[in-house]
C-alpha cells in the first residue's frame, strides 16, 4: 500500500504530509514518536535531494566535481581548508548580509569529503542556522535530515537501479562499480543498494565493513583512487574569489603573487598560465607634467627664523690679522 501511495503522490508530497501530521501531533499536545521523527527527516532529506537534482537537470546518474556543482548552482562559496582532525565541515552565514560560506576539511578520504559537502549543502537548503551552543534533540534531527539528503543526492536509488541493470548484485564487483561510479563510500553504496531492493540486509551489513581502498586495489582502479586522494587533500579557494583575483590582476590592481597564493603554485606558473590565456595586466599610461605647468613654490622663511631664535647673521669671511 505504501509503495502505491508513493507512486501516486511522489516523495515531495509524502514528505509534506508527514511534516504536517507531525506538526498537528505536536499542537495536540501528544508526544511525538522518535521513530516517526526519524522517518520524517529521512523523507524530507530524500525529497529535497530529488528536488535539487530535478531543478538543476542532474538526472539520477553520478555527479562530477561536487564543489564546482555547489558553487555554480547555489552561488555559495566553498573552500577546502586545513582543520582539526575531528572537524569535517562547517557552514557559516553572515546574518547582516546573508552571505553563506561552506568549508570542508582537506583529507585523504575523498568519498568522505563529498559526503560532508553534500551534508553541509543540506543545511544551506534547509536554512539550518542553529547556534553552536544548541545541542538539542531538534538539532540532531536536522543532522539526520542532512545525512539523508547527502545520501540521496550522491547516490539516488533510481540511479543505482539503472547502474545495476538486473545483474547479480551480491557480487562484490557490483559494489565496487557503484562506489567507483558514484564516488561514495561502500557504506553509502550498500545502503542505497539495499533500499533499491538489490541486496538483502545481511549483504548490506557485510559490505558496510568494506573500505574504498580495498575495493580499489581488488578491482583495479587504485590509480584513480589515489588521484582522488590527491585532489581532496589539497586546499582549494572558492571559485568566485579566484575569479575576482584574476580580474584584479587584469586591471592592474593585484600582483600575480596574490593569485599564486590562492592556488598554492609558483608565481612563474601563474604568470605563464595567465599569459597563455591572453590575460595581460593593464598598465596605465604615465602622465608627465612640464616645468611650465609646475607652480612656483612659496617658502615662508619667517617661520624658520622663529624656530631658530631669530634671523641668522652671516659669518664674516674676511681674513683675520695675526695679533702678534
PDB file of C-alpha atoms in Angstrom:
ATOM      1  CA  UNK A   1       0.000   0.000   0.000  1.00  0.00           C
ATOM      2  CA  UNK A   2       2.822   2.410   0.865  1.00  0.00           C
ATOM      3  CA  UNK A   3       4.505   1.794  -2.493  1.00  0.00           C
ATOM      4  CA  UNK A   4       1.315   2.657  -4.386  1.00  0.00           C
ATOM      5  CA  UNK A   5       0.870   5.848  -2.387  1.00  0.00           C
ATOM      6  CA  UNK A   6       4.491   6.823  -3.128  1.00  0.00           C
ATOM      7  CA  UNK A   7       3.946   6.326  -6.834  1.00  0.00           C
ATOM      8  CA  UNK A   8       0.740   8.371  -6.860  1.00  0.00           C
ATOM      9  CA  UNK A   9       1.835  11.301  -4.705  1.00  0.00           C
ATOM     10  CA  UNK A  10       5.606  11.384  -5.103  1.00  0.00           C
ATOM     11  CA  UNK A  11       8.212  11.743  -2.375  1.00  0.00           C
ATOM     12  CA  UNK A  12       7.797  15.521  -2.117  1.00  0.00           C
ATOM     13  CA  UNK A  13       4.097  15.193  -1.270  1.00  0.00           C
ATOM     14  CA  UNK A  14       4.778  12.367   1.185  1.00  0.00           C
ATOM     15  CA  UNK A  15       7.379  14.497   2.969  1.00  0.00           C
ATOM     16  CA  UNK A  16       4.947  17.433   3.138  1.00  0.00           C
ATOM     17  CA  UNK A  17       2.118  15.275   4.511  1.00  0.00           C
ATOM     18  CA  UNK A  18       4.438  13.674   7.074  1.00  0.00           C
ATOM     19  CA  UNK A  19       5.607  17.086   8.262  1.00  0.00           C
ATOM     20  CA  UNK A  20       2.004  18.330   8.502  1.00  0.00           C
ATOM     21  CA  UNK A  21       0.926  15.292  10.531  1.00  0.00           C
ATOM     22  CA  UNK A  22       3.899  15.741  12.851  1.00  0.00           C
ATOM     23  CA  UNK A  23       3.046  19.417  13.376  1.00  0.00           C
ATOM     24  CA  UNK A  24      -0.589  18.547  14.103  1.00  0.00           C
ATOM     25  CA  UNK A  25       0.508  15.927  16.614  1.00  0.00           C
ATOM     26  CA  UNK A  26       2.688  18.446  18.437  1.00  0.00           C
ATOM     27  CA  UNK A  27      -0.132  21.016  18.503  1.00  0.00           C
ATOM     28  CA  UNK A  28      -2.451  18.426  20.023  1.00  0.00           C
ATOM     29  CA  UNK A  29      -0.068  18.063  22.946  1.00  0.00           C
ATOM     30  CA  UNK A  30       0.707  14.393  22.352  1.00  0.00           C
ATOM     31  CA  UNK A  31       4.397  13.462  22.431  1.00  0.00           C
ATOM     32  CA  UNK A  32       5.860  12.525  19.056  1.00  0.00           C
ATOM     33  CA  UNK A  33       7.296   9.098  18.332  1.00  0.00           C
ATOM     34  CA  UNK A  34      11.106   9.363  17.862  1.00  0.00           C
ATOM     35  CA  UNK A  35      10.943   6.705  15.145  1.00  0.00           C
ATOM     36  CA  UNK A  36       8.341   8.754  13.307  1.00  0.00           C
ATOM     37  CA  UNK A  37      10.542  11.842  13.632  1.00  0.00           C
ATOM     38  CA  UNK A  38      13.470   9.976  12.078  1.00  0.00           C
ATOM     39  CA  UNK A  39      11.334   8.693   9.210  1.00  0.00           C
ATOM     40  CA  UNK A  40      10.037  12.213   8.607  1.00  0.00           C
ATOM     41  CA  UNK A  41      13.572  13.589   8.403  1.00  0.00           C
ATOM     42  CA  UNK A  42      14.556  10.741   6.065  1.00  0.00           C
ATOM     43  CA  UNK A  43      11.648  11.570   3.748  1.00  0.00           C
ATOM     44  CA  UNK A  44      12.388  15.303   3.904  1.00  0.00           C
ATOM     45  CA  UNK A  45      16.033  14.712   3.028  1.00  0.00           C
ATOM     46  CA  UNK A  46      15.181  12.395   0.147  1.00  0.00           C
ATOM     47  CA  UNK A  47      12.533  14.760  -1.237  1.00  0.00           C
ATOM     48  CA  UNK A  48      14.918  17.730  -1.094  1.00  0.00           C
ATOM     49  CA  UNK A  49      17.689  15.766  -2.843  1.00  0.00           C
ATOM     50  CA  UNK A  50      15.271  14.664  -5.567  1.00  0.00           C
ATOM     51  CA  UNK A  51      14.059  18.246  -5.980  1.00  0.00           C
ATOM     52  CA  UNK A  52      17.634  19.599  -6.177  1.00  0.00           C
ATOM     53  CA  UNK A  53      18.569  17.120  -8.887  1.00  0.00           C
ATOM     54  CA  UNK A  54      15.386  17.918 -10.817  1.00  0.00           C
ATOM     55  CA  UNK A  55      15.765  21.705 -10.576  1.00  0.00           C
ATOM     56  CA  UNK A  56      19.324  21.558 -11.898  1.00  0.00           C
ATOM     57  CA  UNK A  57      18.724  18.877 -14.555  1.00  0.00           C
ATOM     58  CA  UNK A  58      21.059  16.386 -12.918  1.00  0.00           C
ATOM     59  CA  UNK A  59      19.005  13.265 -13.581  1.00  0.00           C
ATOM     60  CA  UNK A  60      19.785  10.214 -11.439  1.00  0.00           C
ATOM     61  CA  UNK A  61      23.304   9.404 -12.631  1.00  0.00           C
ATOM     62  CA  UNK A  62      26.606  10.116 -10.790  1.00  0.00           C
ATOM     63  CA  UNK A  63      27.670  13.690 -10.115  1.00  0.00           C
ATOM     64  CA  UNK A  64      31.075  15.045 -11.107  1.00  0.00           C
ATOM     65  CA  UNK A  65      33.042  17.734  -9.268  1.00  0.00           C
ATOM     66  CA  UNK A  66      30.737  18.380  -6.330  1.00  0.00           C
ATOM     67  CA  UNK A  67      32.483  21.575  -5.200  1.00  0.00           C
ATOM     68  CA  UNK A  68      32.037  23.203  -8.603  1.00  0.00           C
ATOM     69  CA  UNK A  69      28.440  21.950  -8.773  1.00  0.00           C
ATOM     70  CA  UNK A  70      27.518  23.529  -5.434  1.00  0.00           C
ATOM     71  CA  UNK A  71      29.192  26.837  -6.295  1.00  0.00           C
ATOM     72  CA  UNK A  72      27.628  27.069  -9.765  1.00  0.00           C
ATOM     73  CA  UNK A  73      24.096  26.058  -8.753  1.00  0.00           C
ATOM     74  CA  UNK A  74      23.728  27.840  -5.423  1.00  0.00           C
ATOM     75  CA  UNK A  75      26.173  30.752  -5.553  1.00  0.00           C
ATOM     76  CA  UNK A  76      27.601  29.636  -2.207  1.00  0.00           C
ATOM     77  CA  UNK A  77      31.375  29.898  -1.827  1.00  0.00           C
ATOM     78  CA  UNK A  78      33.087  26.600  -0.980  1.00  0.00           C
ATOM     79  CA  UNK A  79      36.648  26.222   0.252  1.00  0.00           C
ATOM     80  CA  UNK A  80      38.788  23.231   1.181  1.00  0.00           C
ATOM     81  CA  UNK A  81      40.628  24.132   4.373  1.00  0.00           C
ATOM     82  CA  UNK A  82      43.037  22.867   6.997  1.00  0.00           C
ATOM     83  CA  UNK A  83      41.007  21.924  10.067  1.00  0.00           C
ATOM     84  CA  UNK A  84      41.302  19.992  13.294  1.00  0.00           C
ATOM     85  CA  UNK A  85      41.288  16.186  12.861  1.00  0.00           C
ATOM     86  CA  UNK A  86      37.746  15.898  14.253  1.00  0.00           C
ATOM     87  CA  UNK A  87      36.317  18.647  12.041  1.00  0.00           C
ATOM     88  CA  UNK A  88      34.970  17.614   8.640  1.00  0.00           C
ATOM     89  CA  UNK A  89      32.850  20.551   7.529  1.00  0.00           C
ATOM     90  CA  UNK A  90      31.037  23.698   8.562  1.00  0.00           C
ATOM     91  CA  UNK A  91      28.555  26.200   7.195  1.00  0.00           C
ATOM     92  CA  UNK A  92      28.667  29.874   8.137  1.00  0.00           C
ATOM     93  CA  UNK A  93      26.146  32.609   7.408  1.00  0.00           C
ATOM     94  CA  UNK A  94      26.545  36.335   7.906  1.00  0.00           C
ATOM     95  CA  UNK A  95      23.204  37.469   9.398  1.00  0.00           C
ATOM     96  CA  UNK A  96      23.780  41.027   8.196  1.00  0.00           C
ATOM     97  CA  UNK A  97      24.491  40.334   4.518  1.00  0.00           C
ATOM     98  CA  UNK A  98      23.033  36.830   4.211  1.00  0.00           C
ATOM     99  CA  UNK A  99      26.272  35.597   2.608  1.00  0.00           C
ATOM    100  CA  UNK A 100      26.836  31.861   3.092  1.00  0.00           C
ATOM    101  CA  UNK A 101      30.167  30.050   3.127  1.00  0.00           C
ATOM    102  CA  UNK A 102      30.849  26.305   3.264  1.00  0.00           C
ATOM    103  CA  UNK A 103      34.185  24.944   4.395  1.00  0.00           C
ATOM    104  CA  UNK A 104      35.235  21.301   4.173  1.00  0.00           C
ATOM    105  CA  UNK A 105      38.389  19.736   5.512  1.00  0.00           C
ATOM    106  CA  UNK A 106      41.127  18.601   3.205  1.00  0.00           C
ATOM    107  CA  UNK A 107      41.541  14.869   3.655  1.00  0.00           C
ATOM    108  CA  UNK A 108      42.877  11.695   2.097  1.00  0.00           C
ATOM    109  CA  UNK A 109      39.313  10.317   2.205  1.00  0.00           C
ATOM    110  CA  UNK A 110      37.716  11.764  -0.957  1.00  0.00           C
ATOM    111  CA  UNK A 111      34.381   9.957  -0.568  1.00  0.00           C
ATOM    112  CA  UNK A 112      34.015  11.327   2.954  1.00  0.00           C
ATOM    113  CA  UNK A 113      34.744  14.847   1.726  1.00  0.00           C
ATOM    114  CA  UNK A 114      31.966  14.574  -0.870  1.00  0.00           C
ATOM    115  CA  UNK A 115      29.513  13.313   1.758  1.00  0.00           C
ATOM    116  CA  UNK A 116      30.490  16.154   4.084  1.00  0.00           C
ATOM    117  CA  UNK A 117      29.940  18.770   1.393  1.00  0.00           C
ATOM    118  CA  UNK A 118      26.554  17.303   0.456  1.00  0.00           C
ATOM    119  CA  UNK A 119      25.637  17.265   4.163  1.00  0.00           C
ATOM    120  CA  UNK A 120      26.553  20.943   4.528  1.00  0.00           C
ATOM    121  CA  UNK A 121      24.596  21.778   1.371  1.00  0.00           C
ATOM    122  CA  UNK A 122      21.527  20.314   3.074  1.00  0.00           C
ATOM    123  CA  UNK A 123      21.956  22.743   5.974  1.00  0.00           C
ATOM    124  CA  UNK A 124      22.091  25.598   3.456  1.00  0.00           C
ATOM    125  CA  UNK A 125      18.968  24.477   1.587  1.00  0.00           C
ATOM    126  CA  UNK A 126      17.001  23.829   4.794  1.00  0.00           C
ATOM    127  CA  UNK A 127      18.385  27.033   6.347  1.00  0.00           C
ATOM    128  CA  UNK A 128      19.518  25.243   9.487  1.00  0.00           C
ATOM    129  CA  UNK A 129      21.012  28.363  11.020  1.00  0.00           C
ATOM    130  CA  UNK A 130      21.419  26.963  14.533  1.00  0.00           C
ATOM    131  CA  UNK A 131      23.653  28.470  17.189  1.00  0.00           C
ATOM    132  CA  UNK A 132      26.728  26.455  18.104  1.00  0.00           C
ATOM    133  CA  UNK A 133      25.546  26.213  21.704  1.00  0.00           C
ATOM    134  CA  UNK A 134      22.324  24.464  20.631  1.00  0.00           C
ATOM    135  CA  UNK A 135      22.745  20.729  21.167  1.00  0.00           C
ATOM    136  CA  UNK A 136      19.050  19.921  21.498  1.00  0.00           C
ATOM    137  CA  UNK A 137      17.226  16.930  20.078  1.00  0.00           C
ATOM    138  CA  UNK A 138      15.845  19.029  17.237  1.00  0.00           C
ATOM    139  CA  UNK A 139      19.399  19.760  16.149  1.00  0.00           C
ATOM    140  CA  UNK A 140      20.175  16.019  15.996  1.00  0.00           C
ATOM    141  CA  UNK A 141      17.095  15.521  13.816  1.00  0.00           C
ATOM    142  CA  UNK A 142      18.421  18.204  11.483  1.00  0.00           C
ATOM    143  CA  UNK A 143      21.635  16.201  11.230  1.00  0.00           C
ATOM    144  CA  UNK A 144      19.628  13.080  10.368  1.00  0.00           C
ATOM    145  CA  UNK A 145      17.856  15.019   7.623  1.00  0.00           C
ATOM    146  CA  UNK A 146      21.160  16.372   6.279  1.00  0.00           C
ATOM    147  CA  UNK A 147      22.614  12.849   6.222  1.00  0.00           C
ATOM    148  CA  UNK A 148      19.594  11.586   4.279  1.00  0.00           C
ATOM    149  CA  UNK A 149      19.856  14.467   1.811  1.00  0.00           C
ATOM    150  CA  UNK A 150      23.556  13.795   1.234  1.00  0.00           C
ATOM    151  CA  UNK A 151      22.993  10.100   0.636  1.00  0.00           C
ATOM    152  CA  UNK A 152      20.111  10.545  -1.815  1.00  0.00           C
ATOM    153  CA  UNK A 153      21.868  13.414  -3.621  1.00  0.00           C
ATOM    154  CA  UNK A 154      25.092  11.497  -4.147  1.00  0.00           C
ATOM    155  CA  UNK A 155      23.576   8.102  -4.909  1.00  0.00           C
ATOM    156  CA  UNK A 156      19.837   8.141  -5.687  1.00  0.00           C
ATOM    157  CA  UNK A 157      18.089   4.790  -5.526  1.00  0.00           C
ATOM    158  CA  UNK A 158      16.844   5.182  -9.093  1.00  0.00           C
ATOM    159  CA  UNK A 159      20.407   5.692 -10.270  1.00  0.00           C
ATOM    160  CA  UNK A 160      21.562   2.532  -8.533  1.00  0.00           C
ATOM    161  CA  UNK A 161      18.843   0.529 -10.271  1.00  0.00           C
ATOM    162  CA  UNK A 162      19.952   1.980 -13.610  1.00  0.00           C
ATOM    163  CA  UNK A 163      23.604   1.057 -12.997  1.00  0.00           C
ATOM    164  CA  UNK A 164      22.956  -2.458 -11.690  1.00  0.00           C
ATOM    165  CA  UNK A 165      20.548  -3.201 -14.575  1.00  0.00           C
ATOM    166  CA  UNK A 166      19.443  -6.660 -13.486  1.00  0.00           C
ATOM    167  CA  UNK A 167      22.869  -8.078 -12.676  1.00  0.00           C
ATOM    168  CA  UNK A 168      23.544 -10.253  -9.650  1.00  0.00           C
ATOM    169  CA  UNK A 169      24.069  -7.574  -7.041  1.00  0.00           C
ATOM    170  CA  UNK A 170      25.533  -9.959  -4.474  1.00  0.00           C
ATOM    171  CA  UNK A 171      28.774  -9.984  -6.479  1.00  0.00           C
ATOM    172  CA  UNK A 172      31.204  -7.608  -4.777  1.00  0.00           C
ATOM    173  CA  UNK A 173      32.255  -6.351  -8.209  1.00  0.00           C
ATOM    174  CA  UNK A 174      28.853  -4.622  -8.360  1.00  0.00           C
ATOM    175  CA  UNK A 175      29.584  -2.859  -5.078  1.00  0.00           C
ATOM    176  CA  UNK A 176      32.957  -1.751  -6.444  1.00  0.00           C
ATOM    177  CA  UNK A 177      31.384  -0.360  -9.623  1.00  0.00           C
ATOM    178  CA  UNK A 178      28.726   1.548  -7.687  1.00  0.00           C
ATOM    179  CA  UNK A 179      31.362   3.026  -5.367  1.00  0.00           C
ATOM    180  CA  UNK A 180      33.664   3.937  -8.265  1.00  0.00           C
ATOM    181  CA  UNK A 181      30.951   5.497 -10.439  1.00  0.00           C
ATOM    182  CA  UNK A 182      29.051   7.421  -7.765  1.00  0.00           C
ATOM    183  CA  UNK A 183      32.212   8.249  -5.764  1.00  0.00           C
ATOM    184  CA  UNK A 184      30.635   7.328  -2.447  1.00  0.00           C
ATOM    185  CA  UNK A 185      31.789   5.132   0.404  1.00  0.00           C
ATOM    186  CA  UNK A 186      30.923   1.419   0.436  1.00  0.00           C
ATOM    187  CA  UNK A 187      28.658   2.193   3.395  1.00  0.00           C
ATOM    188  CA  UNK A 188      26.502   4.633   1.400  1.00  0.00           C
ATOM    189  CA  UNK A 189      26.558   2.311  -1.604  1.00  0.00           C
ATOM    190  CA  UNK A 190      25.399  -0.652   0.494  1.00  0.00           C
ATOM    191  CA  UNK A 191      22.535   1.364   1.995  1.00  0.00           C
ATOM    192  CA  UNK A 192      21.413   2.526  -1.456  1.00  0.00           C
ATOM    193  CA  UNK A 193      21.624  -0.980  -2.912  1.00  0.00           C
ATOM    194  CA  UNK A 194      19.539  -2.278  -0.018  1.00  0.00           C
ATOM    195  CA  UNK A 195      16.959   0.496  -0.372  1.00  0.00           C
ATOM    196  CA  UNK A 196      16.771  -0.291  -4.093  1.00  0.00           C
ATOM    197  CA  UNK A 197      15.963  -3.891  -3.252  1.00  0.00           C
ATOM    198  CA  UNK A 198      19.142  -5.186  -4.905  1.00  0.00           C
ATOM    199  CA  UNK A 199      20.710  -6.821  -1.833  1.00  0.00           C
ATOM    200  CA  UNK A 200      19.404  -8.289   1.404  1.00  0.00           C
ATOM    201  CA  UNK A 201      20.094  -6.990   4.895  1.00  0.00           C
ATOM    202  CA  UNK A 202      22.882  -9.496   5.603  1.00  0.00           C
ATOM    203  CA  UNK A 203      24.758  -8.494   2.443  1.00  0.00           C
ATOM    204  CA  UNK A 204      24.289  -4.850   3.301  1.00  0.00           C
ATOM    205  CA  UNK A 205      25.820  -5.366   6.747  1.00  0.00           C
ATOM    206  CA  UNK A 206      28.753  -7.315   5.312  1.00  0.00           C
ATOM    207  CA  UNK A 207      29.503  -4.741   2.629  1.00  0.00           C
ATOM    208  CA  UNK A 208      29.355  -1.854   5.084  1.00  0.00           C
ATOM    209  CA  UNK A 209      32.549  -3.261   6.631  1.00  0.00           C
ATOM    210  CA  UNK A 210      34.430  -2.982   3.316  1.00  0.00           C
ATOM    211  CA  UNK A 211      36.681   0.033   2.667  1.00  0.00           C
ATOM    212  CA  UNK A 212      37.142   2.006  -0.529  1.00  0.00           C
ATOM    213  CA  UNK A 213      40.909   1.274  -0.806  1.00  0.00           C
ATOM    214  CA  UNK A 214      40.162  -2.457  -0.548  1.00  0.00           C
ATOM    215  CA  UNK A 215      37.745  -2.250  -3.485  1.00  0.00           C
ATOM    216  CA  UNK A 216      40.080  -0.002  -5.492  1.00  0.00           C
ATOM    217  CA  UNK A 217      43.008  -2.405  -5.130  1.00  0.00           C
ATOM    218  CA  UNK A 218      40.957  -5.544  -5.675  1.00  0.00           C
ATOM    219  CA  UNK A 219      39.185  -4.310  -8.813  1.00  0.00           C
ATOM    220  CA  UNK A 220      41.990  -2.357 -10.448  1.00  0.00           C
ATOM    221  CA  UNK A 221      41.138   1.323 -10.014  1.00  0.00           C
ATOM    222  CA  UNK A 222      43.652   2.197  -7.324  1.00  0.00           C
ATOM    223  CA  UNK A 223      45.309   4.787  -9.616  1.00  0.00           C
ATOM    224  CA  UNK A 224      42.009   6.640  -9.919  1.00  0.00           C
ATOM    225  CA  UNK A 225      41.504   6.484  -6.161  1.00  0.00           C
ATOM    226  CA  UNK A 226      44.969   7.901  -5.496  1.00  0.00           C
ATOM    227  CA  UNK A 227      44.235  10.764  -7.895  1.00  0.00           C
ATOM    228  CA  UNK A 228      41.037  11.450  -5.968  1.00  0.00           C
ATOM    229  CA  UNK A 229      43.025  11.423  -2.727  1.00  0.00           C
ATOM    230  CA  UNK A 230      45.493  13.931  -4.107  1.00  0.00           C
ATOM    231  CA  UNK A 231      42.695  16.303  -5.099  1.00  0.00           C
ATOM    232  CA  UNK A 232      40.761  16.001  -1.832  1.00  0.00           C
ATOM    233  CA  UNK A 233      43.896  16.560   0.236  1.00  0.00           C
ATOM    234  CA  UNK A 234      44.692  19.890  -1.433  1.00  0.00           C
ATOM    235  CA  UNK A 235      43.453  23.262  -0.206  1.00  0.00           C
ATOM    236  CA  UNK A 236      41.094  24.933  -2.639  1.00  0.00           C
ATOM    237  CA  UNK A 237      39.928  28.527  -2.786  1.00  0.00           C
ATOM    238  CA  UNK A 238      36.351  29.475  -3.707  1.00  0.00           C
ATOM    239  CA  UNK A 239      35.938  29.853  -7.460  1.00  0.00           C
ATOM    240  CA  UNK A 240      34.378  33.324  -7.250  1.00  0.00           C
ATOM    241  CA  UNK A 241      37.229  34.573  -5.075  1.00  0.00           C
ATOM    242  CA  UNK A 242      39.779  33.301  -7.564  1.00  0.00           C
ATOM    243  CA  UNK A 243      37.848  34.825 -10.479  1.00  0.00           C
ATOM    244  CA  UNK A 244      37.791  38.211  -8.731  1.00  0.00           C
ATOM    245  CA  UNK A 245      41.524  37.984  -8.083  1.00  0.00           C
ATOM    246  CA  UNK A 246      42.179  37.303 -11.764  1.00  0.00           C
ATOM    247  CA  UNK A 247      40.031  40.287 -12.747  1.00  0.00           C
ATOM    248  CA  UNK A 248      42.021  42.401 -10.311  1.00  0.00           C
ATOM    249  CA  UNK A 249      45.244  41.215 -11.949  1.00  0.00           C
ATOM    250  CA  UNK A 250      43.900  42.042 -15.422  1.00  0.00           C
ATOM    251  CA  UNK A 251      43.004  45.544 -14.253  1.00  0.00           C
ATOM    252  CA  UNK A 252      46.477  46.080 -12.832  1.00  0.00           C
ATOM    253  CA  UNK A 253      45.277  46.108  -9.210  1.00  0.00           C
ATOM    254  CA  UNK A 254      46.590  42.787  -7.882  1.00  0.00           C
ATOM    255  CA  UNK A 255      50.002  41.194  -8.474  1.00  0.00           C
ATOM    256  CA  UNK A 256      50.314  37.662  -9.832  1.00  0.00           C
ATOM    257  CA  UNK A 257      51.646  36.614  -6.436  1.00  0.00           C
ATOM    258  CA  UNK A 258      48.158  37.051  -4.926  1.00  0.00           C
ATOM    259  CA  UNK A 259      46.760  34.504  -7.382  1.00  0.00           C
ATOM    260  CA  UNK A 260      49.713  32.185  -6.811  1.00  0.00           C
ATOM    261  CA  UNK A 261      48.990  32.269  -3.082  1.00  0.00           C
ATOM    262  CA  UNK A 262      45.354  31.278  -3.631  1.00  0.00           C
ATOM    263  CA  UNK A 263      46.350  28.441  -5.969  1.00  0.00           C
ATOM    264  CA  UNK A 264      49.406  27.428  -3.929  1.00  0.00           C
ATOM    265  CA  UNK A 265      51.604  27.267  -7.024  1.00  0.00           C
ATOM    266  CA  UNK A 266      54.770  29.158  -8.064  1.00  0.00           C
ATOM    267  CA  UNK A 267      54.152  32.677  -9.310  1.00  0.00           C
ATOM    268  CA  UNK A 268      56.036  31.879 -12.535  1.00  0.00           C
ATOM    269  CA  UNK A 269      53.485  29.190 -13.320  1.00  0.00           C
ATOM    270  CA  UNK A 270      50.628  31.626 -12.722  1.00  0.00           C
ATOM    271  CA  UNK A 271      52.196  34.236 -14.976  1.00  0.00           C
ATOM    272  CA  UNK A 272      52.666  31.646 -17.717  1.00  0.00           C
ATOM    273  CA  UNK A 273      49.088  30.388 -17.394  1.00  0.00           C
ATOM    274  CA  UNK A 274      47.659  33.899 -17.459  1.00  0.00           C
ATOM    275  CA  UNK A 275      49.782  34.884 -20.453  1.00  0.00           C
ATOM    276  CA  UNK A 276      48.760  31.741 -22.356  1.00  0.00           C
ATOM    277  CA  UNK A 277      45.111  32.595 -21.611  1.00  0.00           C
ATOM    278  CA  UNK A 278      45.620  36.069 -23.059  1.00  0.00           C
ATOM    279  CA  UNK A 279      45.279  37.793 -19.689  1.00  0.00           C
ATOM    280  CA  UNK A 280      47.731  40.675 -19.510  1.00  0.00           C
ATOM    281  CA  UNK A 281      47.539  43.341 -16.801  1.00  0.00           C
ATOM    282  CA  UNK A 282      46.588  46.809 -17.940  1.00  0.00           C
ATOM    283  CA  UNK A 283      49.449  49.277 -17.425  1.00  0.00           C
ATOM    284  CA  UNK A 284      48.067  52.812 -17.078  1.00  0.00           C
ATOM    285  CA  UNK A 285      49.976  55.366 -19.200  1.00  0.00           C
ATOM    286  CA  UNK A 286      52.371  57.583 -17.278  1.00  0.00           C
ATOM    287  CA  UNK A 287      51.407  61.268 -17.286  1.00  0.00           C
ATOM    288  CA  UNK A 288      54.307  63.723 -17.233  1.00  0.00           C
ATOM    289  CA  UNK A 289      53.971  67.362 -16.228  1.00  0.00           C
ATOM    290  CA  UNK A 290      56.059  70.023 -17.979  1.00  0.00           C
ATOM    291  CA  UNK A 291      58.167  72.521 -15.997  1.00  0.00           C
ATOM    292  CA  UNK A 292      55.982  75.395 -17.173  1.00  0.00           C
ATOM    293  CA  UNK A 293      52.946  73.731 -15.616  1.00  0.00           C
ATOM    294  CA  UNK A 294      54.523  73.476 -12.176  1.00  0.00           C
ATOM    295  CA  UNK A 295      53.541  76.074  -9.616  1.00  0.00           C
ATOM    296  CA  UNK A 296      56.238  78.258  -8.061  1.00  0.00           C
ATOM    297  CA  UNK A 297      56.697  77.072  -4.501  1.00  0.00           C
ATOM    298  CA  UNK A 298      56.014  79.683  -1.838  1.00  0.00           C
ATOM    299  CA  UNK A 299      58.503  79.416   1.029  1.00  0.00           C
ATOM    300  CA  UNK A 300      57.947  81.421   4.200  1.00  0.00           C
ATOM    301  CA  UNK A 301      61.353  81.904   5.885  1.00  0.00           C
ATOM    302  CA  UNK A 302      59.829  83.777   8.822  1.00  0.00           C
ATOM    303  CA  UNK A 303      58.666  80.569  10.452  1.00  0.00           C
ATOM    304  CA  UNK A 304      62.169  79.148  10.151  1.00  0.00           C
ATOM    305  CA  UNK A 305      63.640  82.271  11.752  1.00  0.00           C
ATOM    306  CA  UNK A 306      61.272  81.879  14.690  1.00  0.00           C
ATOM    307  CA  UNK A 307      62.244  78.274  15.164  1.00  0.00           C
ATOM    308  CA  UNK A 308      65.948  79.207  15.122  1.00  0.00           C
ATOM    309  CA  UNK A 309      65.520  82.058  17.564  1.00  0.00           C
ATOM    310  CA  UNK A 310      65.791  84.955  15.171  1.00  0.00           C
ATOM    311  CA  UNK A 311      67.428  85.845  11.887  1.00  0.00           C
ATOM    312  CA  UNK A 312      70.773  84.315  11.298  1.00  0.00           C
ATOM    313  CA  UNK A 313      73.739  86.701  10.878  1.00  0.00           C
ATOM    314  CA  UNK A 314      76.148  85.681   8.145  1.00  0.00           C
ATOM    315  CA  UNK A 315      79.597  84.839   9.419  1.00  0.00           C
ATOM    316  CA  UNK A 316      82.443  87.109   8.276  1.00  0.00           C
ATOM    317  CA  UNK A 317      84.624  85.588   5.644  1.00  0.00           C
ATOM    318  CA  UNK A 318      87.313  88.349   5.730  1.00  0.00           C
ATOM    319  CA  UNK A 319      90.826  87.202   6.603  1.00  0.00           C
ATOM    320  CA  UNK A 320      91.865  87.988  10.186  1.00  0.00           C
ATOM    321  CA  UNK A 321      95.191  89.537  11.100  1.00  0.00           C
ATOM    322  CA  UNK A 322      97.511  87.818  13.462  1.00  0.00           C
ATOM    323  CA  UNK A 323      97.577  89.756  16.741  1.00  0.00           C
ATOM    324  CA  UNK A 324     101.206  89.000  17.091  1.00  0.00           C
TER     325      UNK A 324
END
